[in-house]
């Protein structure tokens, strides 16, 4: 029996084309028609593959001017007290609350992620606003004991300048908010270059910000600026001497291009790049919970999250119990219109993504792997949309996997492919786990305290995110988010990530009449 599927958009929204719905959503959000018609950037929805907008892009001269204006805005904004700056972000949070369903729906249409994930992304924006409002009263520095009598040492934190934000298609609005909410309370201006695949949600977010700014009143022009364009606009941010920090989210290939250019001018970088996330399933794992966690981590967002589970390392004693159940879930998961309530897997972003996935699967097949799923579905309903059944690739079936297969396993293919590996010794599992170039997210499923603690220890997972008994994806905003190695080393969102958006000054104040020098150095001019 063929697996259940859902009909595509056109069949469930009566009397309205998807393009009309997009126009209605953008109008409601306050985006002017001129911002998404008549332009050179063609935007398609992955739901049906049809064109939904033609967005004008910015030229190099106008981008340069916009960056200069953002710099001028920064010079003013840095003098506004931080708690007052927090009030702007409080208003932004309120506007986002009011538009959660609208913006969430637009995220679904533009990226193809299911509605609850689209809305979840907007919830994440609201959460970081709440966090940043509190932060605006806590940008505190240390007081440090001075070794000299009648001296006081302290740290002060100051705004940095214009923060450049480059974002990827798969979190088209949340990544902006993680950066912008913190950067703005820290007293910076922001300039945003969103993915060329998701300009509409960026325009909508900017319109929502503008609404908050209007309520706040007296915001310097250009404080938060949106520049729509391709990678060349991103490069302008990277190369601009007026931008002391660039936060860039995207592929490792993008990071490789961006990092040396930033380093060449000693600019700061927050790099949030590709992941190749793994989970170890130990013999004592709660298999019901594990199965559910794997399903969300590996198939959620159609495998297009940086934190998507891409490698499953299963103990051989439970392999034959877990994998058949997993295959069953993979075979029955509902694929289709992401706006339908029962759908769990929406479309891939575009044909290129589909081709990249099929190429990896073909190579794995040639290298002798056993593959379940991975086939294209719903082609007849709309040939221009790319829906796939998520794929399980059993590397474990081979005792000595083919070198090509090992190469594939170590590479991030940004699609729903889960490589399944087997282990018998826990230390081998840890070695396999860390033996990839990327270091973003990781999990262990175990009820064994020693295994769990070792996984979290210095000799355990080498990732920026290490979890126990939950999946690799779906982080909360309260923690610092990011990863090691080829993931770029950046941290954004919660914890003390705000410090990267400010410059630290160490101050020493002498309130005595003598001038003792540090380390007892003597330099007497009498
Ligand atoms: P991408 O690298 O193709 O593009 C990301 C952004 O970088 C886009 O805005 C693009 O225009 C810009 N860009 C590309 N080359 C550039 C250059 N040379 N200079 C300046 N800007 C440039 O990525 P994508 O396909 O949109 O997103 C998927 C990738 O992003 C995956 O690898 C995924 O793992 C990664 N990602 C990482 C995180 C994270 O937090 N670590 C989050 C989301 C996505």
Coordinates of C-alpha atoms and ligand atoms in Angstrom, one line a residue:
X1 CA 0.0 0.0 0.0
X2 CA 1.5 3.4 -0.9
X3 CA 2.2 5.7 2.1
X4 CA -0.3 8.3 2.9
X5 CA 0.2 11.7 1.3
X6 CA -1.6 15.0 1.4
X7 CA -2.9 17.2 -1.4
X8 CA -1.1 20.3 -2.3
X9 CA -2.0 23.9 -1.6
X10 CA -4.4 24.6 -4.4
X11 CA -6.8 21.9 -3.4
X12 CA -7.3 23.0 0.2
X13 CA -7.5 26.8 0.0
X14 CA -10.8 27.4 -1.7
X15 CA -11.1 30.4 -4.1
X16 CA -7.6 31.7 -3.4
X17 CA -4.3 31.1 -5.2
X18 CA -1.2 30.9 -3.1
X19 CA 0.0 34.1 -4.8
X20 CA -3.1 35.9 -3.7
X21 CA -2.7 34.6 -0.1
X22 CA 0.9 35.9 -0.1
X23 CA -0.3 39.3 -1.2
X24 CA -3.0 39.4 1.4
X25 CA -0.4 38.4 4.1
X26 CA 2.1 41.0 3.0
X27 CA -0.6 43.7 2.9
X28 CA -1.7 42.9 6.4
X29 CA 1.9 43.1 7.6
X30 CA 2.3 46.5 6.0
X31 CA 4.7 45.6 3.2
X32 CA 4.1 48.0 0.2
X33 CA 3.3 46.4 -3.1
X34 CA 6.4 48.0 -4.7
X35 CA 8.6 46.0 -2.4
X36 CA 7.6 42.6 -4.0
X37 CA 6.5 43.4 -7.5
X38 CA 8.4 44.3 -10.7
X39 CA 11.8 43.4 -9.3
X40 CA 14.6 41.2 -10.5
X41 CA 14.6 38.6 -7.7
X42 CA 12.1 35.9 -8.6
X43 CA 10.6 34.2 -5.5
X44 CA 8.9 30.8 -5.6
X45 CA 7.0 28.9 -2.9
X46 CA 8.4 25.4 -2.5
X47 CA 4.8 24.2 -1.7
X48 CA 3.8 24.3 -5.4
X49 CA 7.0 25.7 -7.0
X50 CA 5.1 28.6 -8.5
X51 CA 6.3 32.2 -8.6
X52 CA 4.8 34.3 -5.9
X53 CA 6.8 37.6 -6.2
X54 CA 9.4 39.6 -8.0
X55 CA 11.4 41.5 -5.4
X56 CA 13.6 44.5 -6.3
X57 CA 17.2 44.1 -5.1
X58 CA 19.5 46.8 -4.0
X59 CA 22.5 48.0 -6.1
X60 CA 26.0 48.4 -4.7
X61 CA 25.9 52.2 -4.5
X62 CA 22.6 52.2 -2.6
X63 CA 23.9 49.5 -0.3
X64 CA 27.0 51.6 0.5
X65 CA 24.8 54.5 1.3
X66 CA 22.5 52.4 3.5
X67 CA 25.5 51.1 5.5
X68 CA 26.7 54.7 5.9
X69 CA 23.2 55.7 7.2
X70 CA 23.2 52.8 9.6
X71 CA 26.5 54.0 10.9
X72 CA 25.1 57.5 11.5
X73 CA 22.1 55.9 13.2
X74 CA 24.5 54.0 15.5
X75 CA 26.3 57.2 16.6
X76 CA 22.9 58.4 17.9
X77 CA 21.5 55.2 19.2
X78 CA 24.6 54.5 21.4
X79 CA 23.7 57.5 23.5
X80 CA 20.2 56.2 24.3
X81 CA 20.3 54.4 27.8
X82 CA 20.2 50.7 27.4
X83 CA 16.9 50.1 29.4
X84 CA 15.3 52.6 27.0
X85 CA 16.7 50.7 24.0
X86 CA 15.1 47.6 25.6
X87 CA 11.7 49.4 25.3
X88 CA 12.1 49.3 21.5
X89 CA 12.6 45.5 21.7
X90 CA 9.7 45.2 24.0
X91 CA 7.5 46.9 21.4
X92 CA 8.9 44.7 18.7
X93 CA 8.0 41.6 20.8
X94 CA 4.4 42.9 21.1
X95 CA 4.1 43.5 17.4
X96 CA 5.4 40.0 16.7
X97 CA 2.9 38.6 19.2
X98 CA 0.1 40.2 17.3
X99 CA 1.4 38.9 14.0
X100 CA 2.5 35.4 15.0
X101 CA -0.1 33.6 12.9
X102 CA 0.4 35.9 9.9
X103 CA 4.2 35.9 9.8
X104 CA 4.2 32.2 10.7
X105 CA 2.0 31.4 7.7
X106 CA 4.3 33.4 5.5
X107 CA 7.3 31.5 6.8
X108 CA 5.5 28.3 5.9
X109 CA 4.7 29.5 2.4
X110 CA 8.2 30.8 1.7
X111 CA 10.3 28.0 3.2
X112 CA 7.9 25.0 3.1
X113 CA 8.3 24.2 6.8
X114 CA 5.1 22.9 8.5
X115 CA 2.8 25.5 10.1
X116 CA 3.6 24.7 13.7
X117 CA 7.3 25.1 12.8
X118 CA 6.6 28.3 10.9
X119 CA 4.8 29.7 13.9
X120 CA 7.4 28.2 16.3
X121 CA 10.0 30.3 14.5
X122 CA 8.0 33.5 15.2
X123 CA 7.6 32.3 18.8
X124 CA 11.4 32.1 18.9
X125 CA 11.6 35.7 17.8
X126 CA 9.2 36.7 20.6
X127 CA 11.2 34.7 23.1
X128 CA 14.5 36.4 22.2
X129 CA 12.8 39.8 22.4
X130 CA 11.7 39.0 26.0
X131 CA 15.2 37.8 26.8
X132 CA 16.8 41.0 25.3
X133 CA 14.4 43.3 27.2
X134 CA 15.7 41.8 30.5
X135 CA 19.2 41.9 29.2
X136 CA 18.9 45.7 28.5
X137 CA 19.1 46.2 32.3
X138 CA 21.9 43.7 32.8
X139 CA 24.7 44.7 30.5
X140 CA 26.9 44.9 33.6
X141 CA 30.7 44.7 33.9
X142 CA 32.8 43.3 36.7
X143 CA 34.5 45.3 39.5
X144 CA 38.0 43.8 39.8
X145 CA 40.2 44.1 43.0
X146 CA 43.2 46.3 42.2
X147 CA 46.7 45.4 43.5
X148 CA 47.4 49.1 44.1
X149 CA 46.1 51.1 47.2
X150 CA 43.3 53.6 46.5
X151 CA 42.7 52.3 43.0
X152 CA 39.6 50.7 41.6
X153 CA 39.4 48.6 38.5
X154 CA 36.2 47.8 36.6
X155 CA 34.9 46.7 33.2
X156 CA 32.5 48.8 31.1
X157 CA 30.7 47.5 28.1
X158 CA 30.1 49.8 25.2
X159 CA 28.2 49.6 21.9
X160 CA 30.3 48.3 19.0
X161 CA 28.9 49.9 15.8
X162 CA 26.9 48.5 12.9
X163 CA 26.3 44.8 13.1
X164 CA 26.0 43.0 9.7
X165 CA 23.6 40.0 9.6
X166 CA 23.7 37.5 6.8
X167 CA 21.1 34.7 7.1
X168 CA 20.2 31.4 5.5
X169 CA 16.9 30.3 4.0
X170 CA 15.9 27.7 6.5
X171 CA 15.5 30.1 9.5
X172 CA 14.5 33.2 7.5
X173 CA 13.4 35.4 10.4
X174 CA 14.5 33.8 13.7
X175 CA 18.3 34.3 12.9
X176 CA 17.7 38.0 12.3
X177 CA 15.9 38.3 15.6
X178 CA 18.6 36.4 17.6
X179 CA 21.1 38.9 16.3
X180 CA 19.1 42.1 16.0
X181 CA 17.4 42.0 19.4
X182 CA 20.7 41.6 21.2
X183 CA 22.6 44.0 18.9
X184 CA 20.0 46.7 19.3
X185 CA 19.7 46.6 23.1
X186 CA 23.5 46.6 23.2
X187 CA 23.4 50.0 21.4
X188 CA 24.3 48.9 17.8
X189 CA 22.6 49.4 14.5
X190 CA 21.9 46.4 12.3
X191 CA 22.1 45.8 8.5
X192 CA 20.5 42.6 7.3
X193 CA 21.2 40.6 4.1
X194 CA 18.6 37.7 4.1
X195 CA 18.8 34.7 1.9
X196 CA 17.8 35.4 -1.7
X197 CA 15.4 32.5 -1.3
X198 CA 13.4 34.2 1.4
X199 CA 13.0 37.9 0.8
X200 CA 9.3 38.1 1.6
X201 CA 9.6 37.1 5.2
X202 CA 12.5 39.5 5.5
X203 CA 10.3 42.3 4.1
X204 CA 7.5 41.4 6.5
X205 CA 9.9 41.3 9.5
X206 CA 11.2 44.7 8.5
X207 CA 7.7 46.1 8.3
X208 CA 6.9 44.7 11.8
X209 CA 10.1 46.3 13.1
X210 CA 9.2 49.6 11.5
X211 CA 5.8 49.5 13.3
X212 CA 7.5 49.0 16.6
X213 CA 10.0 51.8 15.8
X214 CA 7.1 54.2 15.0
X215 CA 5.5 53.4 18.3
X216 CA 8.8 54.0 20.1
X217 CA 9.2 57.3 18.2
X218 CA 12.4 59.2 17.4
X219 CA 14.4 56.3 16.1
X220 CA 17.4 57.3 14.1
X221 CA 16.8 56.5 10.4
X222 CA 18.5 53.4 9.2
X223 CA 18.9 51.8 12.7
X224 CA 17.7 48.5 11.3
X225 CA 18.1 48.2 7.6
X226 CA 17.2 45.5 5.2
X227 CA 19.3 45.0 2.0
X228 CA 17.7 42.5 -0.4
X229 CA 20.2 40.9 -2.8
X230 CA 22.5 38.0 -3.5
X231 CA 25.9 37.0 -2.1
X232 CA 27.5 40.2 -3.6
X233 CA 25.5 42.3 -1.1
X234 CA 26.6 40.0 1.6
X235 CA 30.2 40.6 0.5
X236 CA 29.7 44.3 0.8
X237 CA 28.8 43.9 4.5
X238 CA 31.8 41.6 4.9
X239 CA 34.2 44.2 3.4
X240 CA 32.7 47.4 4.8
X241 CA 35.0 49.2 7.3
X242 CA 31.9 50.6 8.9
X243 CA 30.8 47.2 10.0
X244 CA 32.9 45.9 13.0
X245 CA 31.0 42.6 13.4
X246 CA 29.4 40.3 10.9
X247 CA 27.1 37.5 12.1
X248 CA 26.9 35.1 9.1
X249 CA 24.7 32.0 9.1
X250 CA 24.8 29.6 6.2
X251 CA 26.9 26.8 4.6
X252 CA 30.5 26.1 5.5
X253 CA 31.4 27.1 2.0
X254 CA 30.0 30.5 2.7
X255 CA 32.0 30.7 5.9
X256 CA 35.1 29.8 4.1
X257 CA 34.6 32.7 1.8
X258 CA 33.6 35.2 4.5
X259 CA 36.0 34.4 7.4
X260 CA 39.3 35.3 5.7
X261 CA 37.9 38.6 4.4
X262 CA 36.7 39.6 7.9
X263 CA 40.0 38.5 9.4
X264 CA 42.0 40.5 6.8
X265 CA 40.4 43.7 8.2
X266 CA 40.4 42.5 11.9
X267 CA 36.6 42.5 12.0
X268 CA 34.7 40.3 14.4
X269 CA 32.8 37.3 13.1
X270 CA 30.0 35.2 14.5
X271 CA 30.0 32.2 12.1
X272 CA 27.0 29.8 12.3
X273 CA 27.7 27.2 9.6
X274 CA 26.9 23.7 8.6
X275 CA 26.3 20.8 11.0
X276 CA 26.5 17.0 10.8
X277 CA 24.8 16.1 14.0
X278 CA 24.7 12.7 15.6
X279 CA 22.9 10.8 18.3
X280 CA 24.2 7.7 20.2
X281 CA 21.5 5.3 21.2
X282 CA 22.8 3.2 24.1
X283 CA 21.4 -0.2 25.2
X284 CA 19.4 1.3 28.1
X285 CA 17.7 4.0 26.0
X286 CA 14.0 4.5 26.4
X287 CA 13.2 3.4 22.9
X288 CA 9.8 4.9 22.6
X289 CA 11.0 8.4 23.6
X290 CA 14.1 7.8 21.4
X291 CA 12.1 7.0 18.4
X292 CA 10.0 10.1 18.7
X293 CA 13.1 12.3 19.2
X294 CA 14.8 10.8 16.2
X295 CA 11.7 11.3 14.0
X296 CA 11.5 15.1 14.8
X297 CA 15.3 15.6 14.7
X298 CA 15.8 13.8 11.4
X299 CA 12.6 14.5 9.5
X300 CA 11.5 17.9 10.9
X301 CA 11.8 20.8 8.6
X302 CA 12.3 18.1 5.9
X303 CA 15.9 17.6 7.1
X304 CA 16.7 21.2 6.4
X305 CA 17.8 22.4 9.9
X306 CA 21.5 23.1 10.7
X307 CA 20.8 20.9 13.8
X308 CA 19.0 18.1 11.8
X309 CA 20.0 14.6 13.0
X310 CA 22.2 13.2 10.2
X311 CA 23.9 10.3 11.9
X312 CA 22.5 7.7 14.2
X313 CA 24.9 5.5 16.1
X314 CA 23.0 2.5 17.6
X315 CA 24.3 -0.1 20.0
X316 CA 24.2 -3.5 18.3
X317 CA 22.1 -5.1 21.1
X318 CA 19.1 -2.9 20.2
X319 CA 19.7 -2.3 16.5
X320 CA 17.3 -5.0 15.3
X321 CA 14.6 -3.6 17.6
X322 CA 15.0 0.1 16.9
X323 CA 15.7 0.2 13.1
X324 CA 12.6 -1.7 11.9
X325 CA 10.4 0.6 14.0
X326 CA 12.2 3.6 12.6
X327 CA 11.7 2.3 9.0
X328 CA 8.0 2.0 9.8
X329 CA 7.8 5.6 10.9
X330 CA 9.8 6.7 7.9
X331 CA 7.4 4.8 5.6
X332 CA 4.2 6.2 7.2
X333 CA 5.1 9.9 8.0
X334 CA 2.6 12.2 6.2
X335 CA 4.3 14.2 3.5
X336 CA 2.6 17.1 1.7
X337 CA 1.3 20.7 2.0
X338 CA 3.0 22.1 5.1
X339 CA -0.1 24.1 5.8
X340 CA -2.2 21.0 6.5
X341 CA -2.4 20.1 10.1
X342 CA -1.5 16.4 9.7
X343 CA 1.6 17.0 7.5
X344 CA 4.9 16.4 9.2
X345 CA 7.2 16.7 6.2
X346 CA 6.9 19.6 3.7
X347 CA 8.8 20.1 0.5
X348 CA 12.5 20.7 -0.1
X349 CA 13.3 24.3 -0.7
X350 CA 14.0 23.8 -4.4
X351 CA 15.1 21.6 -7.3
X352 CA 18.8 22.1 -6.5
X353 CA 18.3 20.7 -3.0
X354 CA 16.5 17.7 -4.5
X355 CA 19.3 17.1 -6.9
X356 CA 21.9 17.3 -4.2
X357 CA 19.9 14.8 -2.1
X358 CA 19.5 12.4 -5.0
X359 CA 23.2 12.6 -5.9
X360 CA 24.2 11.7 -2.3
X361 CA 21.7 8.7 -2.3
X362 CA 23.0 7.5 -5.7
X363 CA 26.6 7.6 -4.4
X364 CA 25.6 5.8 -1.3
X365 CA 23.8 3.1 -3.3
X366 CA 26.9 2.7 -5.6
X367 CA 29.0 2.3 -2.4
X368 CA 26.8 -0.5 -1.3
X369 CA 24.6 1.1 1.3
X370 CA 21.0 -0.2 2.0
X371 CA 18.6 2.7 1.5
X372 CA 15.0 3.0 2.6
X373 CA 12.9 6.0 1.2
X374 CA 14.5 9.0 -0.5
X375 CA 12.1 8.8 -3.4
X376 CA 10.3 11.8 -4.9
X377 CA 6.5 11.9 -4.1
X378 CA 3.5 14.1 -5.2
X379 CA 5.1 14.9 -8.5
X380 CA 1.8 14.6 -10.4
X381 CA 0.1 17.3 -8.3
X382 CA 2.8 19.8 -9.1
X383 CA 5.9 18.9 -11.1
X384 CA 7.7 22.1 -10.0
X385 CA 7.6 21.2 -6.3
X386 CA 10.0 18.8 -4.7
X387 CA 8.6 16.5 -2.0
X388 CA 10.7 13.5 -0.9
X389 CA 10.2 10.7 1.5
X390 CA 13.0 11.0 4.1
X391 CA 15.8 8.5 3.6
X392 CA 17.5 6.0 6.0
X393 CA 20.9 4.9 4.8
X394 CA 22.2 1.8 6.6
X395 CA 25.9 2.1 6.7
X396 CA 25.8 -0.5 9.5
X397 CA 24.9 -3.2 7.1
X398 CA 28.6 -3.3 6.0
X399 CA 31.4 -4.5 8.3
X400 CA 33.9 -2.3 6.5
X401 CA 32.0 0.5 4.9
X402 CA 33.2 1.7 1.4
X403 CA 35.5 4.8 1.7
X404 CA 33.0 6.7 -0.5
X405 CA 30.3 6.0 2.0
X406 CA 32.4 7.2 4.9
X407 CA 33.1 10.4 2.9
X408 CA 29.4 10.9 2.4
X409 CA 28.7 10.3 6.1
X410 CA 31.2 13.0 7.0
X411 CA 29.6 15.6 4.7
X412 CA 26.5 17.7 5.4
X413 CA 23.9 17.0 2.7
X414 CA 21.2 19.5 3.5
X415 CA 18.3 17.2 3.0
X416 CA 16.5 14.4 5.0
X417 CA 19.1 11.7 4.9
X418 CA 19.9 9.8 8.1
X419 CA 23.0 7.6 8.1
X420 CA 22.6 4.6 10.5
X421 CA 25.8 3.2 12.1
X422 CA 26.3 0.5 14.6
X423 CA 28.6 0.2 17.7
X424 CA 29.4 -2.3 20.4
X425 CA 31.9 -0.4 22.5
X426 CA 30.9 3.0 24.0
X427 CA 34.3 4.5 23.3
X428 CA 34.0 3.5 19.7
X429 CA 30.7 5.2 19.6
X430 CA 32.2 8.5 21.0
X431 CA 35.1 8.2 18.4
X432 CA 32.6 7.8 15.5
X433 CA 30.5 10.6 16.9
X434 CA 33.3 13.1 16.9
X435 CA 35.0 11.9 13.7
X436 CA 33.4 14.5 11.4
X437 CA 34.6 18.0 10.4
X438 CA 31.5 19.7 11.8
X439 CA 30.6 20.2 15.5
X440 CA 27.2 21.7 16.0
X441 CA 24.7 19.5 17.9
X442 CA 24.7 16.0 19.5
X443 CA 22.6 13.7 21.7
X444 CA 22.8 10.6 23.7
X445 CA 19.9 8.4 24.5
X446 CA 20.7 6.4 27.7
X447 CA 19.5 5.7 31.2
X448 CA 23.1 5.0 32.2
X449 CA 24.5 7.9 34.3
X450 CA 28.1 7.2 33.5
X451 CA 27.5 7.2 29.8
X452 CA 25.5 10.4 30.0
X453 CA 28.0 12.3 32.1
X454 CA 30.9 11.1 29.9
X455 CA 29.1 12.3 26.8
X456 CA 28.8 15.7 28.3
X457 CA 32.4 15.8 29.7
X458 CA 35.6 17.0 28.1
X459 CA 36.2 13.5 26.7
X460 CA 32.7 13.3 25.3
X461 CA 30.9 15.1 22.5
X462 CA 33.0 17.8 20.8
X463 CA 29.9 19.8 19.8
X464 CA 28.6 23.2 20.8
X465 CA 25.3 21.6 21.8
X466 CA 25.3 18.2 23.7
X467 CA 22.0 16.8 24.9
X468 CA 20.8 13.8 26.9
X469 CA 17.5 12.1 26.1
X470 CA 16.3 14.8 23.7
X471 CA 17.1 15.1 20.0
X472 CA 19.7 17.3 18.3
X473 CA 17.3 20.0 17.0
X474 CA 14.9 22.4 18.5
X475 CA 17.1 24.5 20.8
X476 CA 15.7 27.1 23.2
X477 CA 16.8 30.7 23.0
X478 CA 18.1 30.9 26.6
X479 CA 21.3 29.0 25.8
X480 CA 24.2 30.1 23.6
X481 CA 23.7 28.6 20.2
X482 CA 26.5 27.5 17.9
X483 CA 29.1 24.9 17.2
X484 CA 32.8 24.1 16.8
X485 CA 35.1 23.1 14.0
X486 CA 33.7 23.7 10.6
X487 CA 30.5 24.9 12.2
X488 CA 32.4 28.1 12.7
X489 CA 32.8 28.6 16.5
X490 CA 30.2 31.3 16.8
X491 CA 27.6 31.7 19.6
X492 CA 24.4 33.7 19.4
X493 CA 21.1 34.0 21.2
X494 CA 21.1 33.5 25.0
X495 CA 23.6 33.1 27.9
X496 CA 26.4 35.7 27.5
X497 CA 26.4 35.8 23.7
X498 CA 25.6 39.5 24.1
X499 CA 29.2 40.2 24.9
X500 CA 30.2 39.7 21.3
X501 CA 28.0 42.7 20.3
X502 CA 29.8 45.1 22.6
X503 CA 33.3 46.2 23.2
X504 CA 34.8 45.9 26.7
X505 CA 36.9 48.6 28.3
X506 CA 38.9 47.9 31.4
X507 CA 39.1 51.0 33.6
X508 CA 41.5 51.7 36.4
X509 CA 40.8 54.7 38.6
X510 CA 43.3 56.2 41.0
X511 CA 41.6 58.1 43.9
X512 CA 44.8 58.5 46.0
X513 CA 47.6 61.0 45.8
X514 CA 50.4 58.6 45.0
X515 CA 51.1 56.9 41.6
X516 CA 52.1 53.3 42.4
X517 CA 52.9 51.3 39.3
X518 CA 51.6 47.8 38.7
X519 CA 53.9 44.8 39.4
X520 CA 55.9 47.2 41.7
X521 CA 57.7 48.8 38.8
X522 CA 59.6 51.9 39.8
X523 CA 59.9 54.9 37.4
X524 CA 60.8 57.8 39.5
X525 CA 61.5 61.0 37.6
X526 CA 62.7 63.0 40.6
Ligands
LIG1 P1 24.2 29.6 1.9 O1 25.5 29.4 2.4 O2 23.9 29.2 0.5 O3 23.6 31.1 2.1 C1 23.5 31.7 3.3 C2 23.6 33.2 3.2 O4 25.0 33.6 2.8 C3 22.8 33.8 2.1 O5 22.2 35.0 2.5 C4 23.8 34.0 0.9 O6 23.4 35.0 0.0 C5 25.0 34.4 1.7 N1 26.3 34.2 1.1 C6 26.7 33.2 0.3 N2 27.9 33.3 -0.1 C7 28.4 34.5 0.4 C8 29.6 35.2 0.4 N3 30.7 34.7 -0.3 N4 29.7 36.4 1.0 C9 28.7 36.9 1.7 N5 27.5 36.3 1.8 C10 27.3 35.1 1.2 O7 23.2 28.7 2.9 P2 21.7 28.3 2.7 O8 21.6 27.3 1.7 O9 20.8 29.5 2.7 O10 21.4 27.6 4.2 C11 21.8 26.3 4.5 C12 23.1 26.2 5.2 O11 23.1 27.0 6.3 C13 23.3 24.8 5.8 O12 24.7 24.5 5.6 C14 23.0 24.9 7.2 O13 23.6 24.0 8.1 C15 23.5 26.3 7.5 N6 22.8 26.9 8.7 C16 23.6 27.0 9.8 C17 23.0 27.5 11.0 C18 23.7 27.6 12.3 O14 23.3 28.2 13.1 N7 24.9 26.9 12.4 C19 21.6 27.9 10.9 C20 20.9 27.8 9.7 C21 21.5 27.3 8.6

